[in-house]
mmCIF file of C-alpha atoms in Angstrom:
data_model
loop_
_atom_site.group_PDB
_atom_site.id
_atom_site.type_symbol
_atom_site.label_atom_id
_atom_site.label_comp_id
_atom_site.label_asym_id
_atom_site.label_seq_id
_atom_site.Cartn_x
_atom_site.Cartn_y
_atom_site.Cartn_z
ATOM 1 C CA MET A 1 -2.869 -33.090 9.974
ATOM 2 C CA THR A 2 -4.891 -31.342 8.119
ATOM 3 C CA THR A 3 -8.193 -30.063 10.298
ATOM 4 C CA THR A 4 -10.464 -32.330 8.203
ATOM 5 C CA GLU A 5 -8.364 -35.399 9.660
ATOM 6 C CA ALA A 6 -8.567 -33.213 12.901
ATOM 7 C CA HIS A 7 -12.068 -33.526 12.647
ATOM 8 C CA GLY A 8 -12.427 -36.946 11.498
ATOM 9 C CA GLY A 9 -12.365 -37.155 7.978
ATOM 10 C CA HIS A 10 -14.597 -36.096 5.558
ATOM 11 C CA GLY A 11 -18.549 -34.673 5.439
ATOM 12 C CA PRO A 12 -20.668 -34.538 4.063
ATOM 13 C CA TYR A 13 -21.234 -30.856 6.080
ATOM 14 C CA GLY A 14 -23.146 -28.306 5.940
ATOM 15 C CA TYR A 15 -22.322 -26.921 2.929
ATOM 16 C CA SER A 16 -22.620 -30.650 1.119
ATOM 17 C CA LYS A 17 -26.152 -29.842 0.430
ATOM 18 C CA ASN A 18 -25.251 -26.510 -1.919
ATOM 19 C CA LYS A 19 -22.406 -28.228 -3.840
ATOM 20 C CA ALA A 20 -23.806 -27.269 -7.327
ATOM 21 C CA ASP A 21 -23.396 -24.051 -6.736
ATOM 22 C CA HIS A 22 -19.984 -24.152 -5.067
ATOM 23 C CA LEU A 23 -18.399 -25.912 -7.410
ATOM 24 C CA LYS A 24 -20.490 -23.504 -10.140
ATOM 25 C CA ARG A 25 -19.339 -20.345 -8.678
ATOM 26 C CA LEU A 26 -15.598 -22.288 -8.083
ATOM 27 C CA ARG A 27 -15.607 -23.164 -12.287
ATOM 28 C CA ARG A 28 -16.142 -19.224 -13.114
ATOM 29 C CA ILE A 29 -12.962 -18.632 -10.464
ATOM 30 C CA GLU A 30 -11.542 -20.786 -12.582
ATOM 31 C CA GLY A 31 -12.326 -20.187 -15.849
ATOM 32 C CA GLN A 32 -11.024 -16.487 -14.442
ATOM 33 C CA ALA A 33 -8.003 -17.193 -13.904
ATOM 34 C CA ARG A 34 -7.542 -18.770 -17.121
ATOM 35 C CA GLY A 35 -8.298 -15.396 -18.778
ATOM 36 C CA LEU A 36 -6.179 -13.768 -16.610
ATOM 37 C CA GLN A 37 -3.625 -16.063 -18.458
ATOM 38 C CA ARG A 38 -4.902 -14.822 -22.184
ATOM 39 C CA MET A 39 -4.885 -11.443 -20.892
ATOM 40 C CA VAL A 40 -1.149 -11.096 -20.300
ATOM 41 C CA GLU A 41 0.356 -13.367 -23.045
ATOM 42 C CA GLU A 42 -2.130 -10.908 -25.531
ATOM 43 C CA ASP A 43 -0.143 -8.182 -23.748
ATOM 44 C CA VAL A 44 -3.554 -6.392 -22.158
ATOM 45 C CA TYR A 45 -3.233 -3.309 -20.887
ATOM 46 C CA CYS A 46 -1.677 -3.161 -16.987
ATOM 47 C CA ILE A 47 -4.892 -1.696 -15.231
ATOM 48 C CA ASP A 48 -7.624 -4.186 -17.127
ATOM 49 C CA ILE A 49 -5.514 -6.901 -15.879
ATOM 50 C CA LEU A 50 -5.840 -5.257 -12.597
ATOM 51 C CA THR A 51 -9.218 -4.756 -12.359
ATOM 52 C CA GLN A 52 -9.888 -9.213 -13.446
ATOM 53 C CA VAL A 53 -7.947 -9.607 -10.429
ATOM 54 C CA SER A 54 -10.125 -7.717 -8.116
ATOM 55 C CA ALA A 55 -13.300 -9.589 -9.714
ATOM 56 C CA THR A 56 -11.619 -12.907 -9.092
ATOM 57 C CA THR A 57 -10.608 -12.223 -5.437
ATOM 58 C CA LYS A 58 -14.096 -10.756 -4.576
ATOM 59 C CA ALA A 59 -15.836 -14.127 -6.025
ATOM 60 C CA LEU A 60 -13.355 -15.790 -4.068
ATOM 61 C CA GLN A 61 -14.536 -13.737 -0.505
ATOM 62 C CA SER A 62 -17.956 -14.527 -1.991
ATOM 63 C CA PHE A 63 -17.481 -18.189 -2.249
ATOM 64 C CA ALA A 64 -15.621 -18.514 0.865
ATOM 65 C CA LEU A 65 -18.686 -16.073 2.873
ATOM 66 C CA ALA A 66 -20.844 -18.610 2.117
ATOM 67 C CA LEU A 67 -18.748 -21.898 3.630
ATOM 68 C CA LEU A 68 -18.771 -19.758 6.135
ATOM 69 C CA GLU A 69 -22.397 -18.776 6.721
ATOM 70 C CA GLU A 70 -22.563 -22.807 6.676
ATOM 71 C CA HIS A 71 -20.439 -23.227 9.042
ATOM 72 C CA LEU A 72 -21.601 -21.682 11.566
ATOM 73 C CA ALA A 73 -24.777 -22.842 10.983
ATOM 74 C CA HIS A 74 -24.170 -25.695 11.168
ATOM 75 C CA CYS A 75 -20.885 -27.489 12.203
ATOM 76 C CA VAL A 76 -20.514 -24.342 15.247
ATOM 77 C CA ALA A 77 -24.116 -24.378 15.903
ATOM 78 C CA ALA A 78 -23.589 -28.936 16.392
ATOM 79 C CA ALA A 79 -21.320 -28.069 18.383
ATOM 80 C CA VAL A 80 -23.175 -25.741 20.782
ATOM 81 C CA GLU A 81 -25.834 -28.590 20.807
ATOM 82 C CA GLU A 82 -22.910 -30.459 22.010
ATOM 83 C CA GLY A 83 -21.861 -28.356 25.055
ATOM 84 C CA GLY A 84 -18.733 -28.942 26.673
ATOM 85 C CA THR A 85 -15.663 -27.100 25.535
ATOM 86 C CA ALA A 86 -16.628 -28.056 22.087
ATOM 87 C CA VAL A 87 -18.316 -24.231 20.953
ATOM 88 C CA ASN A 88 -15.420 -22.586 22.201
ATOM 89 C CA ASP A 89 -12.581 -25.210 20.363
ATOM 90 C CA LYS A 90 -15.098 -24.622 16.818
ATOM 91 C CA VAL A 91 -15.261 -20.624 17.529
ATOM 92 C CA THR A 92 -11.573 -20.143 17.822
ATOM 93 C CA GLU A 93 -11.376 -22.533 15.218
ATOM 94 C CA ALA A 94 -13.863 -20.569 12.827
ATOM 95 C CA MET A 95 -11.987 -17.213 14.281
ATOM 96 C CA ALA A 96 -8.052 -18.182 13.215
ATOM 97 C CA ALA A 97 -9.943 -18.279 9.462
ATOM 98 C CA ILE A 98 -11.981 -15.462 9.569
ATOM 99 C CA SER A 99 -8.338 -13.978 10.557
ATOM 100 C CA ARG A 100 -6.795 -15.549 7.424
ATOM 101 C CA LEU A 101 -9.506 -14.368 4.860
ATOM 102 C CA LEU A 102 -9.577 -10.838 6.283
ATOM 103 C CA ARG A 103 -5.797 -10.816 6.128
ATOM 104 C CA SER A 104 -4.981 -12.281 2.432
ATOM 105 C CA MET B 1 -13.627 0.628 -23.505
ATOM 106 C CA THR B 2 -11.647 -0.513 -21.711
ATOM 107 C CA THR B 3 -8.954 1.729 -20.754
ATOM 108 C CA THR B 4 -6.794 -1.311 -22.915
ATOM 109 C CA GLU B 5 -8.429 0.402 -25.424
ATOM 110 C CA ALA B 6 -8.586 3.608 -24.382
ATOM 111 C CA HIS B 7 -4.837 3.352 -23.773
ATOM 112 C CA GLY B 8 -4.148 2.325 -28.258
ATOM 113 C CA GLY B 9 -4.346 -0.807 -27.916
ATOM 114 C CA HIS B 10 -2.129 -3.759 -26.847
ATOM 115 C CA GLY B 11 1.083 -3.809 -25.365
ATOM 116 C CA PRO B 12 4.481 -5.051 -24.754
ATOM 117 C CA TYR B 13 3.883 -3.326 -21.472
ATOM 118 C CA GLY B 14 6.220 -2.902 -18.670
ATOM 119 C CA TYR B 15 4.817 -6.618 -17.555
ATOM 120 C CA SER B 16 5.882 -8.110 -20.609
ATOM 121 C CA LYS B 17 9.591 -8.742 -20.083
ATOM 122 C CA ASN B 18 8.243 -10.607 -17.338
ATOM 123 C CA LYS B 19 5.668 -12.680 -18.971
ATOM 124 C CA ALA B 20 7.287 -15.836 -18.022
ATOM 125 C CA ASP B 21 7.090 -15.204 -14.458
ATOM 126 C CA HIS B 22 3.488 -14.133 -13.871
ATOM 127 C CA LEU B 23 2.322 -17.443 -16.466
ATOM 128 C CA LYS B 24 3.996 -19.092 -13.691
ATOM 129 C CA ARG B 25 2.150 -17.551 -11.232
ATOM 130 C CA LEU B 26 -1.265 -17.785 -12.745
ATOM 131 C CA ARG B 27 -1.484 -21.822 -13.903
ATOM 132 C CA ARG B 28 -0.893 -22.107 -10.437
ATOM 133 C CA ILE B 29 -4.101 -20.191 -9.274
ATOM 134 C CA GLU B 30 -6.210 -21.828 -11.805
ATOM 135 C CA GLY B 31 -4.127 -25.003 -10.162
ATOM 136 C CA GLN B 32 -5.694 -23.649 -6.762
ATOM 137 C CA ALA B 33 -8.829 -22.814 -7.830
ATOM 138 C CA ARG B 34 -9.446 -26.859 -9.224
ATOM 139 C CA GLY B 35 -7.791 -28.243 -6.039
ATOM 140 C CA LEU B 36 -10.680 -26.170 -4.134
ATOM 141 C CA GLN B 37 -13.652 -27.890 -6.422
ATOM 142 C CA ARG B 38 -11.497 -30.930 -5.397
ATOM 143 C CA MET B 39 -12.121 -30.966 -2.017
ATOM 144 C CA VAL B 40 -15.951 -29.546 -2.500
ATOM 145 C CA GLU B 41 -16.828 -32.352 -4.601
ATOM 146 C CA GLU B 42 -14.969 -34.642 -1.684
ATOM 147 C CA ASP B 43 -16.489 -33.255 0.993
ATOM 148 C CA VAL B 44 -13.325 -32.284 3.111
ATOM 149 C CA TYR B 45 -13.573 -29.955 6.148
ATOM 150 C CA CYS B 46 -14.837 -26.333 5.595
ATOM 151 C CA ILE B 47 -11.667 -25.145 7.660
ATOM 152 C CA ASP B 48 -9.597 -26.772 5.261
ATOM 153 C CA ILE B 49 -11.270 -25.079 2.625
ATOM 154 C CA LEU B 50 -12.011 -21.899 3.426
ATOM 155 C CA THR B 51 -7.678 -21.797 4.032
ATOM 156 C CA GLN B 52 -6.878 -23.090 0.038
ATOM 157 C CA VAL B 53 -9.484 -20.252 -0.273
ATOM 158 C CA SER B 54 -6.517 -17.606 1.538
ATOM 159 C CA ALA B 55 -3.726 -19.267 0.534
ATOM 160 C CA THR B 56 -5.257 -18.756 -3.205
ATOM 161 C CA THR B 57 -6.033 -14.965 -2.526
ATOM 162 C CA LYS B 58 -2.637 -14.263 -1.088
ATOM 163 C CA ALA B 59 -1.657 -15.781 -4.420
ATOM 164 C CA LEU B 60 -3.766 -13.458 -6.482
ATOM 165 C CA GLN B 61 -2.485 -10.206 -5.002
ATOM 166 C CA SER B 62 1.209 -11.372 -4.837
ATOM 167 C CA PHE B 63 0.246 -11.046 -8.482
ATOM 168 C CA ALA B 64 -1.197 -8.255 -8.767
ATOM 169 C CA LEU B 65 1.677 -5.997 -6.752
ATOM 170 C CA ALA B 66 4.352 -7.347 -8.915
ATOM 171 C CA LEU B 67 2.454 -6.176 -12.170
ATOM 172 C CA LEU B 68 1.411 -2.605 -10.627
ATOM 173 C CA GLU B 69 4.708 -2.514 -9.028
ATOM 174 C CA GLU B 70 6.066 -3.247 -13.211
ATOM 175 C CA HIS B 71 3.143 -0.422 -14.131
ATOM 176 C CA LEU B 72 4.017 2.527 -11.786
ATOM 177 C CA ALA B 73 7.969 2.500 -13.163
ATOM 178 C CA HIS B 74 6.751 2.080 -16.401
ATOM 179 C CA CYS B 75 3.476 3.310 -17.324
ATOM 180 C CA VAL B 76 3.894 6.383 -15.147
ATOM 181 C CA ALA B 77 7.338 7.247 -15.525
ATOM 182 C CA ALA B 78 6.767 7.245 -18.845
ATOM 183 C CA ALA B 79 3.803 10.065 -18.603
ATOM 184 C CA VAL B 80 6.204 11.786 -15.690
ATOM 185 C CA GLU B 81 8.579 12.327 -18.931
ATOM 186 C CA GLU B 82 6.350 13.426 -21.480
ATOM 187 C CA GLY B 83 5.202 15.292 -18.986
ATOM 188 C CA GLY B 84 1.818 17.409 -19.188
ATOM 189 C CA THR B 85 -1.531 16.051 -17.574
ATOM 190 C CA ALA B 86 -0.540 12.404 -18.887
ATOM 191 C CA VAL B 87 0.637 11.910 -15.351
ATOM 192 C CA ASN B 88 -2.650 13.287 -13.426
ATOM 193 C CA ASP B 89 -4.491 11.180 -15.328
ATOM 194 C CA LYS B 90 -2.092 8.163 -15.165
ATOM 195 C CA VAL B 91 -1.316 8.474 -11.393
ATOM 196 C CA THR B 92 -5.614 9.011 -11.103
ATOM 197 C CA GLU B 93 -5.913 5.563 -12.696
ATOM 198 C CA ALA B 94 -3.506 3.957 -11.373
ATOM 199 C CA MET B 95 -5.170 4.864 -7.712
ATOM 200 C CA ALA B 96 -8.532 3.705 -8.725
ATOM 201 C CA ALA B 97 -7.036 0.712 -9.349
ATOM 202 C CA ILE B 98 -5.090 0.442 -6.273
ATOM 203 C CA SER B 99 -8.598 1.091 -4.394
ATOM 204 C CA ARG B 100 -10.250 -1.789 -6.379
ATOM 205 C CA LEU B 101 -7.697 -3.879 -5.093
ATOM 206 C CA LEU B 102 -7.813 -2.165 -1.401
ATOM 207 C CA ARG B 103 -11.235 -3.150 -1.351
ATOM 208 C CA SER B 104 -12.165 -6.591 -2.965
ATOM 209 C CA MET C 1 -33.334 1.277 14.322
ATOM 210 C CA THR C 2 -29.909 0.375 15.068
ATOM 211 C CA THR C 3 -29.468 -3.638 16.288
ATOM 212 C CA THR C 4 -28.919 -2.657 18.950
ATOM 213 C CA GLU C 5 -32.557 -1.328 20.088
ATOM 214 C CA ALA C 6 -33.566 -4.084 16.752
ATOM 215 C CA HIS C 7 -32.105 -6.181 19.845
ATOM 216 C CA GLY C 8 -33.793 -5.471 23.387
ATOM 217 C CA GLY C 9 -32.073 -3.003 23.280
ATOM 218 C CA HIS C 10 -28.159 -2.340 25.659
ATOM 219 C CA GLY C 11 -26.146 -5.704 26.996
ATOM 220 C CA PRO C 12 -24.595 -6.284 29.592
ATOM 221 C CA TYR C 13 -22.778 -8.599 26.437
ATOM 222 C CA GLY C 14 -20.300 -11.378 25.677
ATOM 223 C CA TYR C 15 -18.231 -8.461 25.909
ATOM 224 C CA SER C 16 -18.404 -6.678 28.798
ATOM 225 C CA LYS C 17 -16.481 -8.958 31.037
ATOM 226 C CA ASN C 18 -13.504 -7.960 28.441
ATOM 227 C CA LYS C 19 -14.385 -4.562 29.332
ATOM 228 C CA ALA C 20 -11.504 -2.855 30.967
ATOM 229 C CA ASP C 21 -9.364 -4.280 27.643
ATOM 230 C CA HIS C 22 -11.200 -3.628 24.901
ATOM 231 C CA LEU C 23 -11.175 0.020 26.101
ATOM 232 C CA LYS C 24 -7.634 -0.312 27.032
ATOM 233 C CA ARG C 25 -7.174 -1.574 22.974
ATOM 234 C CA LEU C 26 -9.197 1.900 21.904
ATOM 235 C CA ARG C 27 -6.999 4.552 23.727
ATOM 236 C CA ARG C 28 -4.822 3.012 22.232
ATOM 237 C CA ILE C 29 -6.724 3.147 18.677
ATOM 238 C CA GLU C 30 -7.983 7.087 19.287
ATOM 239 C CA GLY C 31 -3.683 7.711 20.307
ATOM 240 C CA GLN C 32 -3.284 6.439 17.488
ATOM 241 C CA ALA C 33 -4.966 8.683 15.454
ATOM 242 C CA ARG C 34 -3.975 11.483 17.158
ATOM 243 C CA GLY C 35 -0.416 10.332 16.395
ATOM 244 C CA LEU C 36 -0.809 10.344 12.922
ATOM 245 C CA GLN C 37 -2.724 14.249 13.135
ATOM 246 C CA ARG C 38 1.154 15.136 14.714
ATOM 247 C CA MET C 39 2.699 13.684 11.719
ATOM 248 C CA VAL C 40 0.733 15.745 9.218
ATOM 249 C CA GLU C 41 1.340 18.410 10.733
ATOM 250 C CA GLU C 42 4.953 17.600 11.438
ATOM 251 C CA ASP C 43 5.619 17.926 7.263
ATOM 252 C CA VAL C 44 6.688 13.937 8.241
ATOM 253 C CA TYR C 45 7.422 11.033 4.606
ATOM 254 C CA CYS C 46 4.761 10.038 2.873
ATOM 255 C CA ILE C 47 5.283 6.469 4.094
ATOM 256 C CA ASP C 48 6.455 6.963 7.792
ATOM 257 C CA ILE C 49 2.459 8.208 7.680
ATOM 258 C CA LEU C 50 1.462 5.578 5.437
ATOM 259 C CA THR C 51 3.159 3.219 7.696
ATOM 260 C CA GLN C 52 1.237 4.224 11.074
ATOM 261 C CA VAL C 53 -1.799 4.153 9.414
ATOM 262 C CA SER C 54 -0.451 -0.039 8.314
ATOM 263 C CA ALA C 55 -0.915 0.185 11.875
ATOM 264 C CA THR C 56 -3.907 1.909 12.989
ATOM 265 C CA THR C 57 -5.948 -0.471 10.997
ATOM 266 C CA LYS C 58 -4.446 -3.369 11.684
ATOM 267 C CA ALA C 59 -5.036 -2.858 15.547
ATOM 268 C CA LEU C 60 -9.194 -1.821 14.781
ATOM 269 C CA GLN C 61 -8.732 -5.392 12.977
ATOM 270 C CA SER C 62 -7.490 -7.266 16.012
ATOM 271 C CA PHE C 63 -9.417 -5.463 18.443
ATOM 272 C CA ALA C 64 -13.001 -6.178 16.046
ATOM 273 C CA LEU C 65 -11.654 -9.835 15.776
ATOM 274 C CA ALA C 66 -11.510 -9.770 19.794
ATOM 275 C CA LEU C 67 -15.245 -8.610 20.162
ATOM 276 C CA LEU C 68 -16.093 -11.139 16.925
ATOM 277 C CA GLU C 69 -14.990 -14.366 18.660
ATOM 278 C CA GLU C 70 -16.885 -12.765 21.952
ATOM 279 C CA HIS C 71 -19.856 -12.479 19.934
ATOM 280 C CA LEU C 72 -19.975 -15.445 18.063
ATOM 281 C CA ALA C 73 -19.304 -18.063 21.852
ATOM 282 C CA HIS C 74 -22.557 -16.141 23.220
ATOM 283 C CA CYS C 75 -24.774 -14.551 21.478
ATOM 284 C CA VAL C 76 -24.707 -16.673 18.151
ATOM 285 C CA ALA C 77 -24.651 -19.283 20.670
ATOM 286 C CA ALA C 78 -27.351 -18.818 23.691
ATOM 287 C CA ALA C 79 -29.600 -18.212 20.524
ATOM 288 C CA VAL C 80 -28.464 -21.528 19.121
ATOM 289 C CA GLU C 81 -29.393 -22.502 22.546
ATOM 290 C CA GLU C 82 -32.707 -20.440 22.081
ATOM 291 C CA GLY C 83 -33.727 -22.974 18.985
ATOM 292 C CA GLY C 84 -35.905 -22.078 16.339
ATOM 293 C CA THR C 85 -35.259 -19.157 13.365
ATOM 294 C CA ALA C 86 -33.307 -17.289 15.593
ATOM 295 C CA VAL C 87 -30.030 -19.257 14.668
ATOM 296 C CA ASN C 88 -30.110 -18.030 11.215
ATOM 297 C CA ASP C 89 -31.235 -14.640 11.761
ATOM 298 C CA LYS C 90 -28.035 -14.622 14.210
ATOM 299 C CA VAL C 91 -25.786 -16.468 11.350
ATOM 300 C CA THR C 92 -27.146 -13.858 8.723
ATOM 301 C CA GLU C 93 -26.591 -10.569 11.214
ATOM 302 C CA ALA C 94 -22.783 -11.964 12.035
ATOM 303 C CA MET C 95 -21.778 -12.834 8.414
ATOM 304 C CA ALA C 96 -23.129 -9.652 7.272
ATOM 305 C CA ALA C 97 -20.655 -7.798 9.757
ATOM 306 C CA ILE C 98 -17.993 -9.799 8.977
ATOM 307 C CA SER C 99 -18.228 -9.161 4.470
ATOM 308 C CA ARG C 100 -17.889 -5.790 5.383
ATOM 309 C CA LEU C 101 -15.103 -6.115 7.711
ATOM 310 C CA LEU C 102 -13.992 -8.037 4.359
ATOM 311 C CA ARG C 103 -14.720 -5.429 2.482
ATOM 312 C CA SER C 104 -13.310 -2.272 4.790
ATOM 313 C CA MET D 1 15.900 5.129 10.896
ATOM 314 C CA THR D 2 12.750 5.814 9.853
ATOM 315 C CA THR D 3 12.324 6.523 6.234
ATOM 316 C CA THR D 4 11.811 11.041 6.904
ATOM 317 C CA GLU D 5 15.540 10.731 8.128
ATOM 318 C CA ALA D 6 16.644 8.080 5.224
ATOM 319 C CA HIS D 7 14.809 10.608 3.090
ATOM 320 C CA GLY D 8 16.748 13.954 4.041
ATOM 321 C CA GLY D 9 14.098 15.301 7.244
ATOM 322 C CA HIS D 10 10.423 16.718 7.087
ATOM 323 C CA GLY D 11 8.911 18.171 4.525
ATOM 324 C CA PRO D 12 7.373 19.586 3.197
ATOM 325 C CA TYR D 13 5.873 17.297 0.338
ATOM 326 C CA GLY D 14 3.134 16.724 -2.058
ATOM 327 C CA TYR D 15 0.166 16.382 0.262
ATOM 328 C CA SER D 16 1.426 19.005 2.417
ATOM 329 C CA LYS D 17 -1.071 21.749 0.472
ATOM 330 C CA ASN D 18 -3.498 19.499 1.535
ATOM 331 C CA LYS D 19 -3.009 19.898 5.110
ATOM 332 C CA ALA D 20 -5.687 21.230 6.263
ATOM 333 C CA ASP D 21 -8.101 18.722 4.291
ATOM 334 C CA HIS D 22 -5.659 15.863 5.743
ATOM 335 C CA LEU D 23 -5.825 16.991 9.143
ATOM 336 C CA LYS D 24 -10.132 17.076 8.931
ATOM 337 C CA ARG D 25 -10.266 13.615 8.217
ATOM 338 C CA LEU D 26 -7.862 12.222 11.088
ATOM 339 C CA ARG D 27 -9.747 14.475 13.767
ATOM 340 C CA ARG D 28 -13.265 12.654 12.619
ATOM 341 C CA ILE D 29 -11.465 9.086 13.520
ATOM 342 C CA GLU D 30 -10.168 9.996 16.063
ATOM 343 C CA GLY D 31 -13.639 11.305 16.981
ATOM 344 C CA GLN D 32 -14.744 7.605 15.971
ATOM 345 C CA ALA D 33 -12.351 5.650 18.109
ATOM 346 C CA ARG D 34 -14.144 8.133 21.151
ATOM 347 C CA GLY D 35 -17.253 6.707 19.432
ATOM 348 C CA LEU D 36 -16.336 3.090 19.445
ATOM 349 C CA GLN D 37 -14.939 3.312 23.520
ATOM 350 C CA ARG D 38 -18.348 4.969 24.506
ATOM 351 C CA MET D 39 -19.734 2.487 22.510
ATOM 352 C CA VAL D 40 -18.143 -0.513 24.544
ATOM 353 C CA GLU D 41 -18.909 1.775 28.256
ATOM 354 C CA GLU D 42 -22.217 1.763 26.855
ATOM 355 C CA ASP D 43 -22.421 -1.955 26.367
ATOM 356 C CA VAL D 44 -24.200 -1.175 22.945
ATOM 357 C CA TYR D 45 -24.355 -4.379 20.660
ATOM 358 C CA CYS D 46 -21.803 -6.141 19.490
ATOM 359 C CA ILE D 47 -23.207 -5.701 15.974
ATOM 360 C CA ASP D 48 -23.546 -2.289 16.184
ATOM 361 C CA ILE D 49 -19.682 -1.339 17.789
ATOM 362 C CA LEU D 50 -18.016 -4.100 14.266
ATOM 363 C CA THR D 51 -20.288 -1.523 12.284
ATOM 364 C CA GLN D 52 -18.504 1.025 13.370
ATOM 365 C CA VAL D 53 -14.979 -0.801 12.751
ATOM 366 C CA SER D 54 -15.665 -1.242 9.391
ATOM 367 C CA ALA D 55 -16.571 2.420 8.810
ATOM 368 C CA THR D 56 -13.720 3.614 10.527
ATOM 369 C CA THR D 57 -10.957 1.335 9.066
ATOM 370 C CA LYS D 58 -12.836 3.170 5.610
ATOM 371 C CA ALA D 59 -12.230 6.208 6.723
ATOM 372 C CA LEU D 60 -8.624 5.420 7.643
ATOM 373 C CA GLN D 61 -8.371 3.756 3.904
ATOM 374 C CA SER D 62 -9.246 6.647 2.009
ATOM 375 C CA PHE D 63 -7.113 8.840 3.925
ATOM 376 C CA ALA D 64 -4.415 6.360 2.971
ATOM 377 C CA LEU D 65 -5.089 6.628 -0.454
ATOM 378 C CA ALA D 66 -5.969 10.097 -0.718
ATOM 379 C CA LEU D 67 -1.994 10.343 0.938
ATOM 380 C CA LEU D 68 -0.773 7.760 -1.570
ATOM 381 C CA GLU D 69 -2.578 9.431 -4.436
ATOM 382 C CA GLU D 70 -0.105 12.858 -3.103
ATOM 383 C CA HIS D 71 2.501 10.500 -2.714
ATOM 384 C CA LEU D 72 3.047 8.862 -6.718
ATOM 385 C CA ALA D 73 2.291 12.609 -8.258
ATOM 386 C CA HIS D 74 4.496 14.398 -6.539
ATOM 387 C CA CYS D 75 8.031 11.835 -4.154
ATOM 388 C CA VAL D 76 7.817 9.654 -7.205
ATOM 389 C CA ALA D 77 7.165 11.555 -10.479
ATOM 390 C CA ALA D 78 9.741 13.627 -8.594
ATOM 391 C CA ALA D 79 12.423 10.880 -8.826
ATOM 392 C CA VAL D 80 11.188 10.086 -12.383
ATOM 393 C CA GLU D 81 12.699 13.559 -13.065
ATOM 394 C CA GLU D 82 16.122 12.969 -11.321
ATOM 395 C CA GLY D 83 16.313 10.062 -13.119
ATOM 396 C CA GLY D 84 19.005 7.424 -12.021
ATOM 397 C CA THR D 85 18.244 4.841 -9.678
ATOM 398 C CA ALA D 86 16.474 7.254 -7.774
ATOM 399 C CA VAL D 87 12.378 6.009 -9.497
ATOM 400 C CA ASN D 88 12.696 2.258 -9.296
ATOM 401 C CA ASP D 89 13.466 3.046 -5.086
ATOM 402 C CA LYS D 90 10.878 4.622 -4.519
ATOM 403 C CA VAL D 91 8.546 2.450 -6.718
ATOM 404 C CA THR D 92 10.227 -0.456 -3.919
ATOM 405 C CA GLU D 93 9.367 1.572 -1.455
ATOM 406 C CA ALA D 94 6.017 2.917 -2.629
ATOM 407 C CA MET D 95 5.082 -0.600 -3.026
ATOM 408 C CA ALA D 96 5.590 -2.027 0.247
ATOM 409 C CA ALA D 97 3.254 0.556 1.766
ATOM 410 C CA ILE D 98 0.470 -0.847 -1.194
ATOM 411 C CA SER D 99 1.006 -4.718 0.205
ATOM 412 C CA ARG D 100 1.253 -2.665 4.077
ATOM 413 C CA LEU D 101 -1.717 -1.734 3.594
ATOM 414 C CA LEU D 102 -3.538 -4.735 1.239
ATOM 415 C CA ARG D 103 -2.424 -7.309 3.723
ATOM 416 C CA SER D 104 -3.818 -4.575 7.428
#
């Protein structure tokens, strides 16, 4: 079961109001992934390809940070207002996601 | 001027012999980027999206490490055999790429 | 002005109740840093030193994640209860710290 | 068996000629680890402690990159000159260290 199902299904969530910006970033990242394919097909020098990988990874991290900010400001904040064990569950869940980002 | 031009134009380079594997990885990464767009469009829960970002970042890092290994074993090794200042230039260039990967 | 001063001076804060655990981790990290010095003094092979650096970095990241979890569960949660602009300020501040951890 | 033993015992290695610089960096990192302990003992605000962790991690990464550069320019280069399977073993070993750094 994904956390979406465990969380009671699809949103909208905090990030939904900035959906257009998020989708724009993700389309650019998709374009960067296609760009990497072209570089490999055209036998571009290794170092230039590695530079493009770093740029793509940075773009992914920026998207993740933007989404995480909205998650803290909405989902985690709502859990605080709800009270009880909800806030600890939410914080533990957010920390697991932050740890995965840190180690990927 | 990209390092490709500075390096004397397109390869083939060490990685070229594994082009099919590299392109397969990159197509999967492109698919993951599209998958992220679908998740945002469908208002999937933030944490599931962040988990997919970590998986995509890991796939990019694995591709970069595979390319770097071939760069060291071919381009850097060839510079050592060439002798002179070639090896220091190559090592400095490779270290700059490794540093960018580390901080992206 | 550090955020401590801007924040109204020293705690105790959420992490203070686990001070003994945090200090134990940090003493171990201090010991790892001394261990690295011994390895360099004794001309240990480079790869073994790099392995010890990765272990020390991981220990630092674990300490940071533990502290961040307590910050979210206490300082950020308190700001939510306080209401007004406090929560956005706290989330922005936490995200800047997470971004620095991600890129260090 | 550590790679030092597998590698035929202690150096000196490529980094040995810059031992003084490396030891200076590591003493500063040890000082930063002690500084973190003081911050926790004095109940400094969490965000300031996390900022110090990022600075310490960056210092460790800079030390690792300096050591890695010397390893590539000396140990890996020597393996290339030696020829045979030595270069692949050395590159594989270096890539494992780079991968650990990337994921720590």
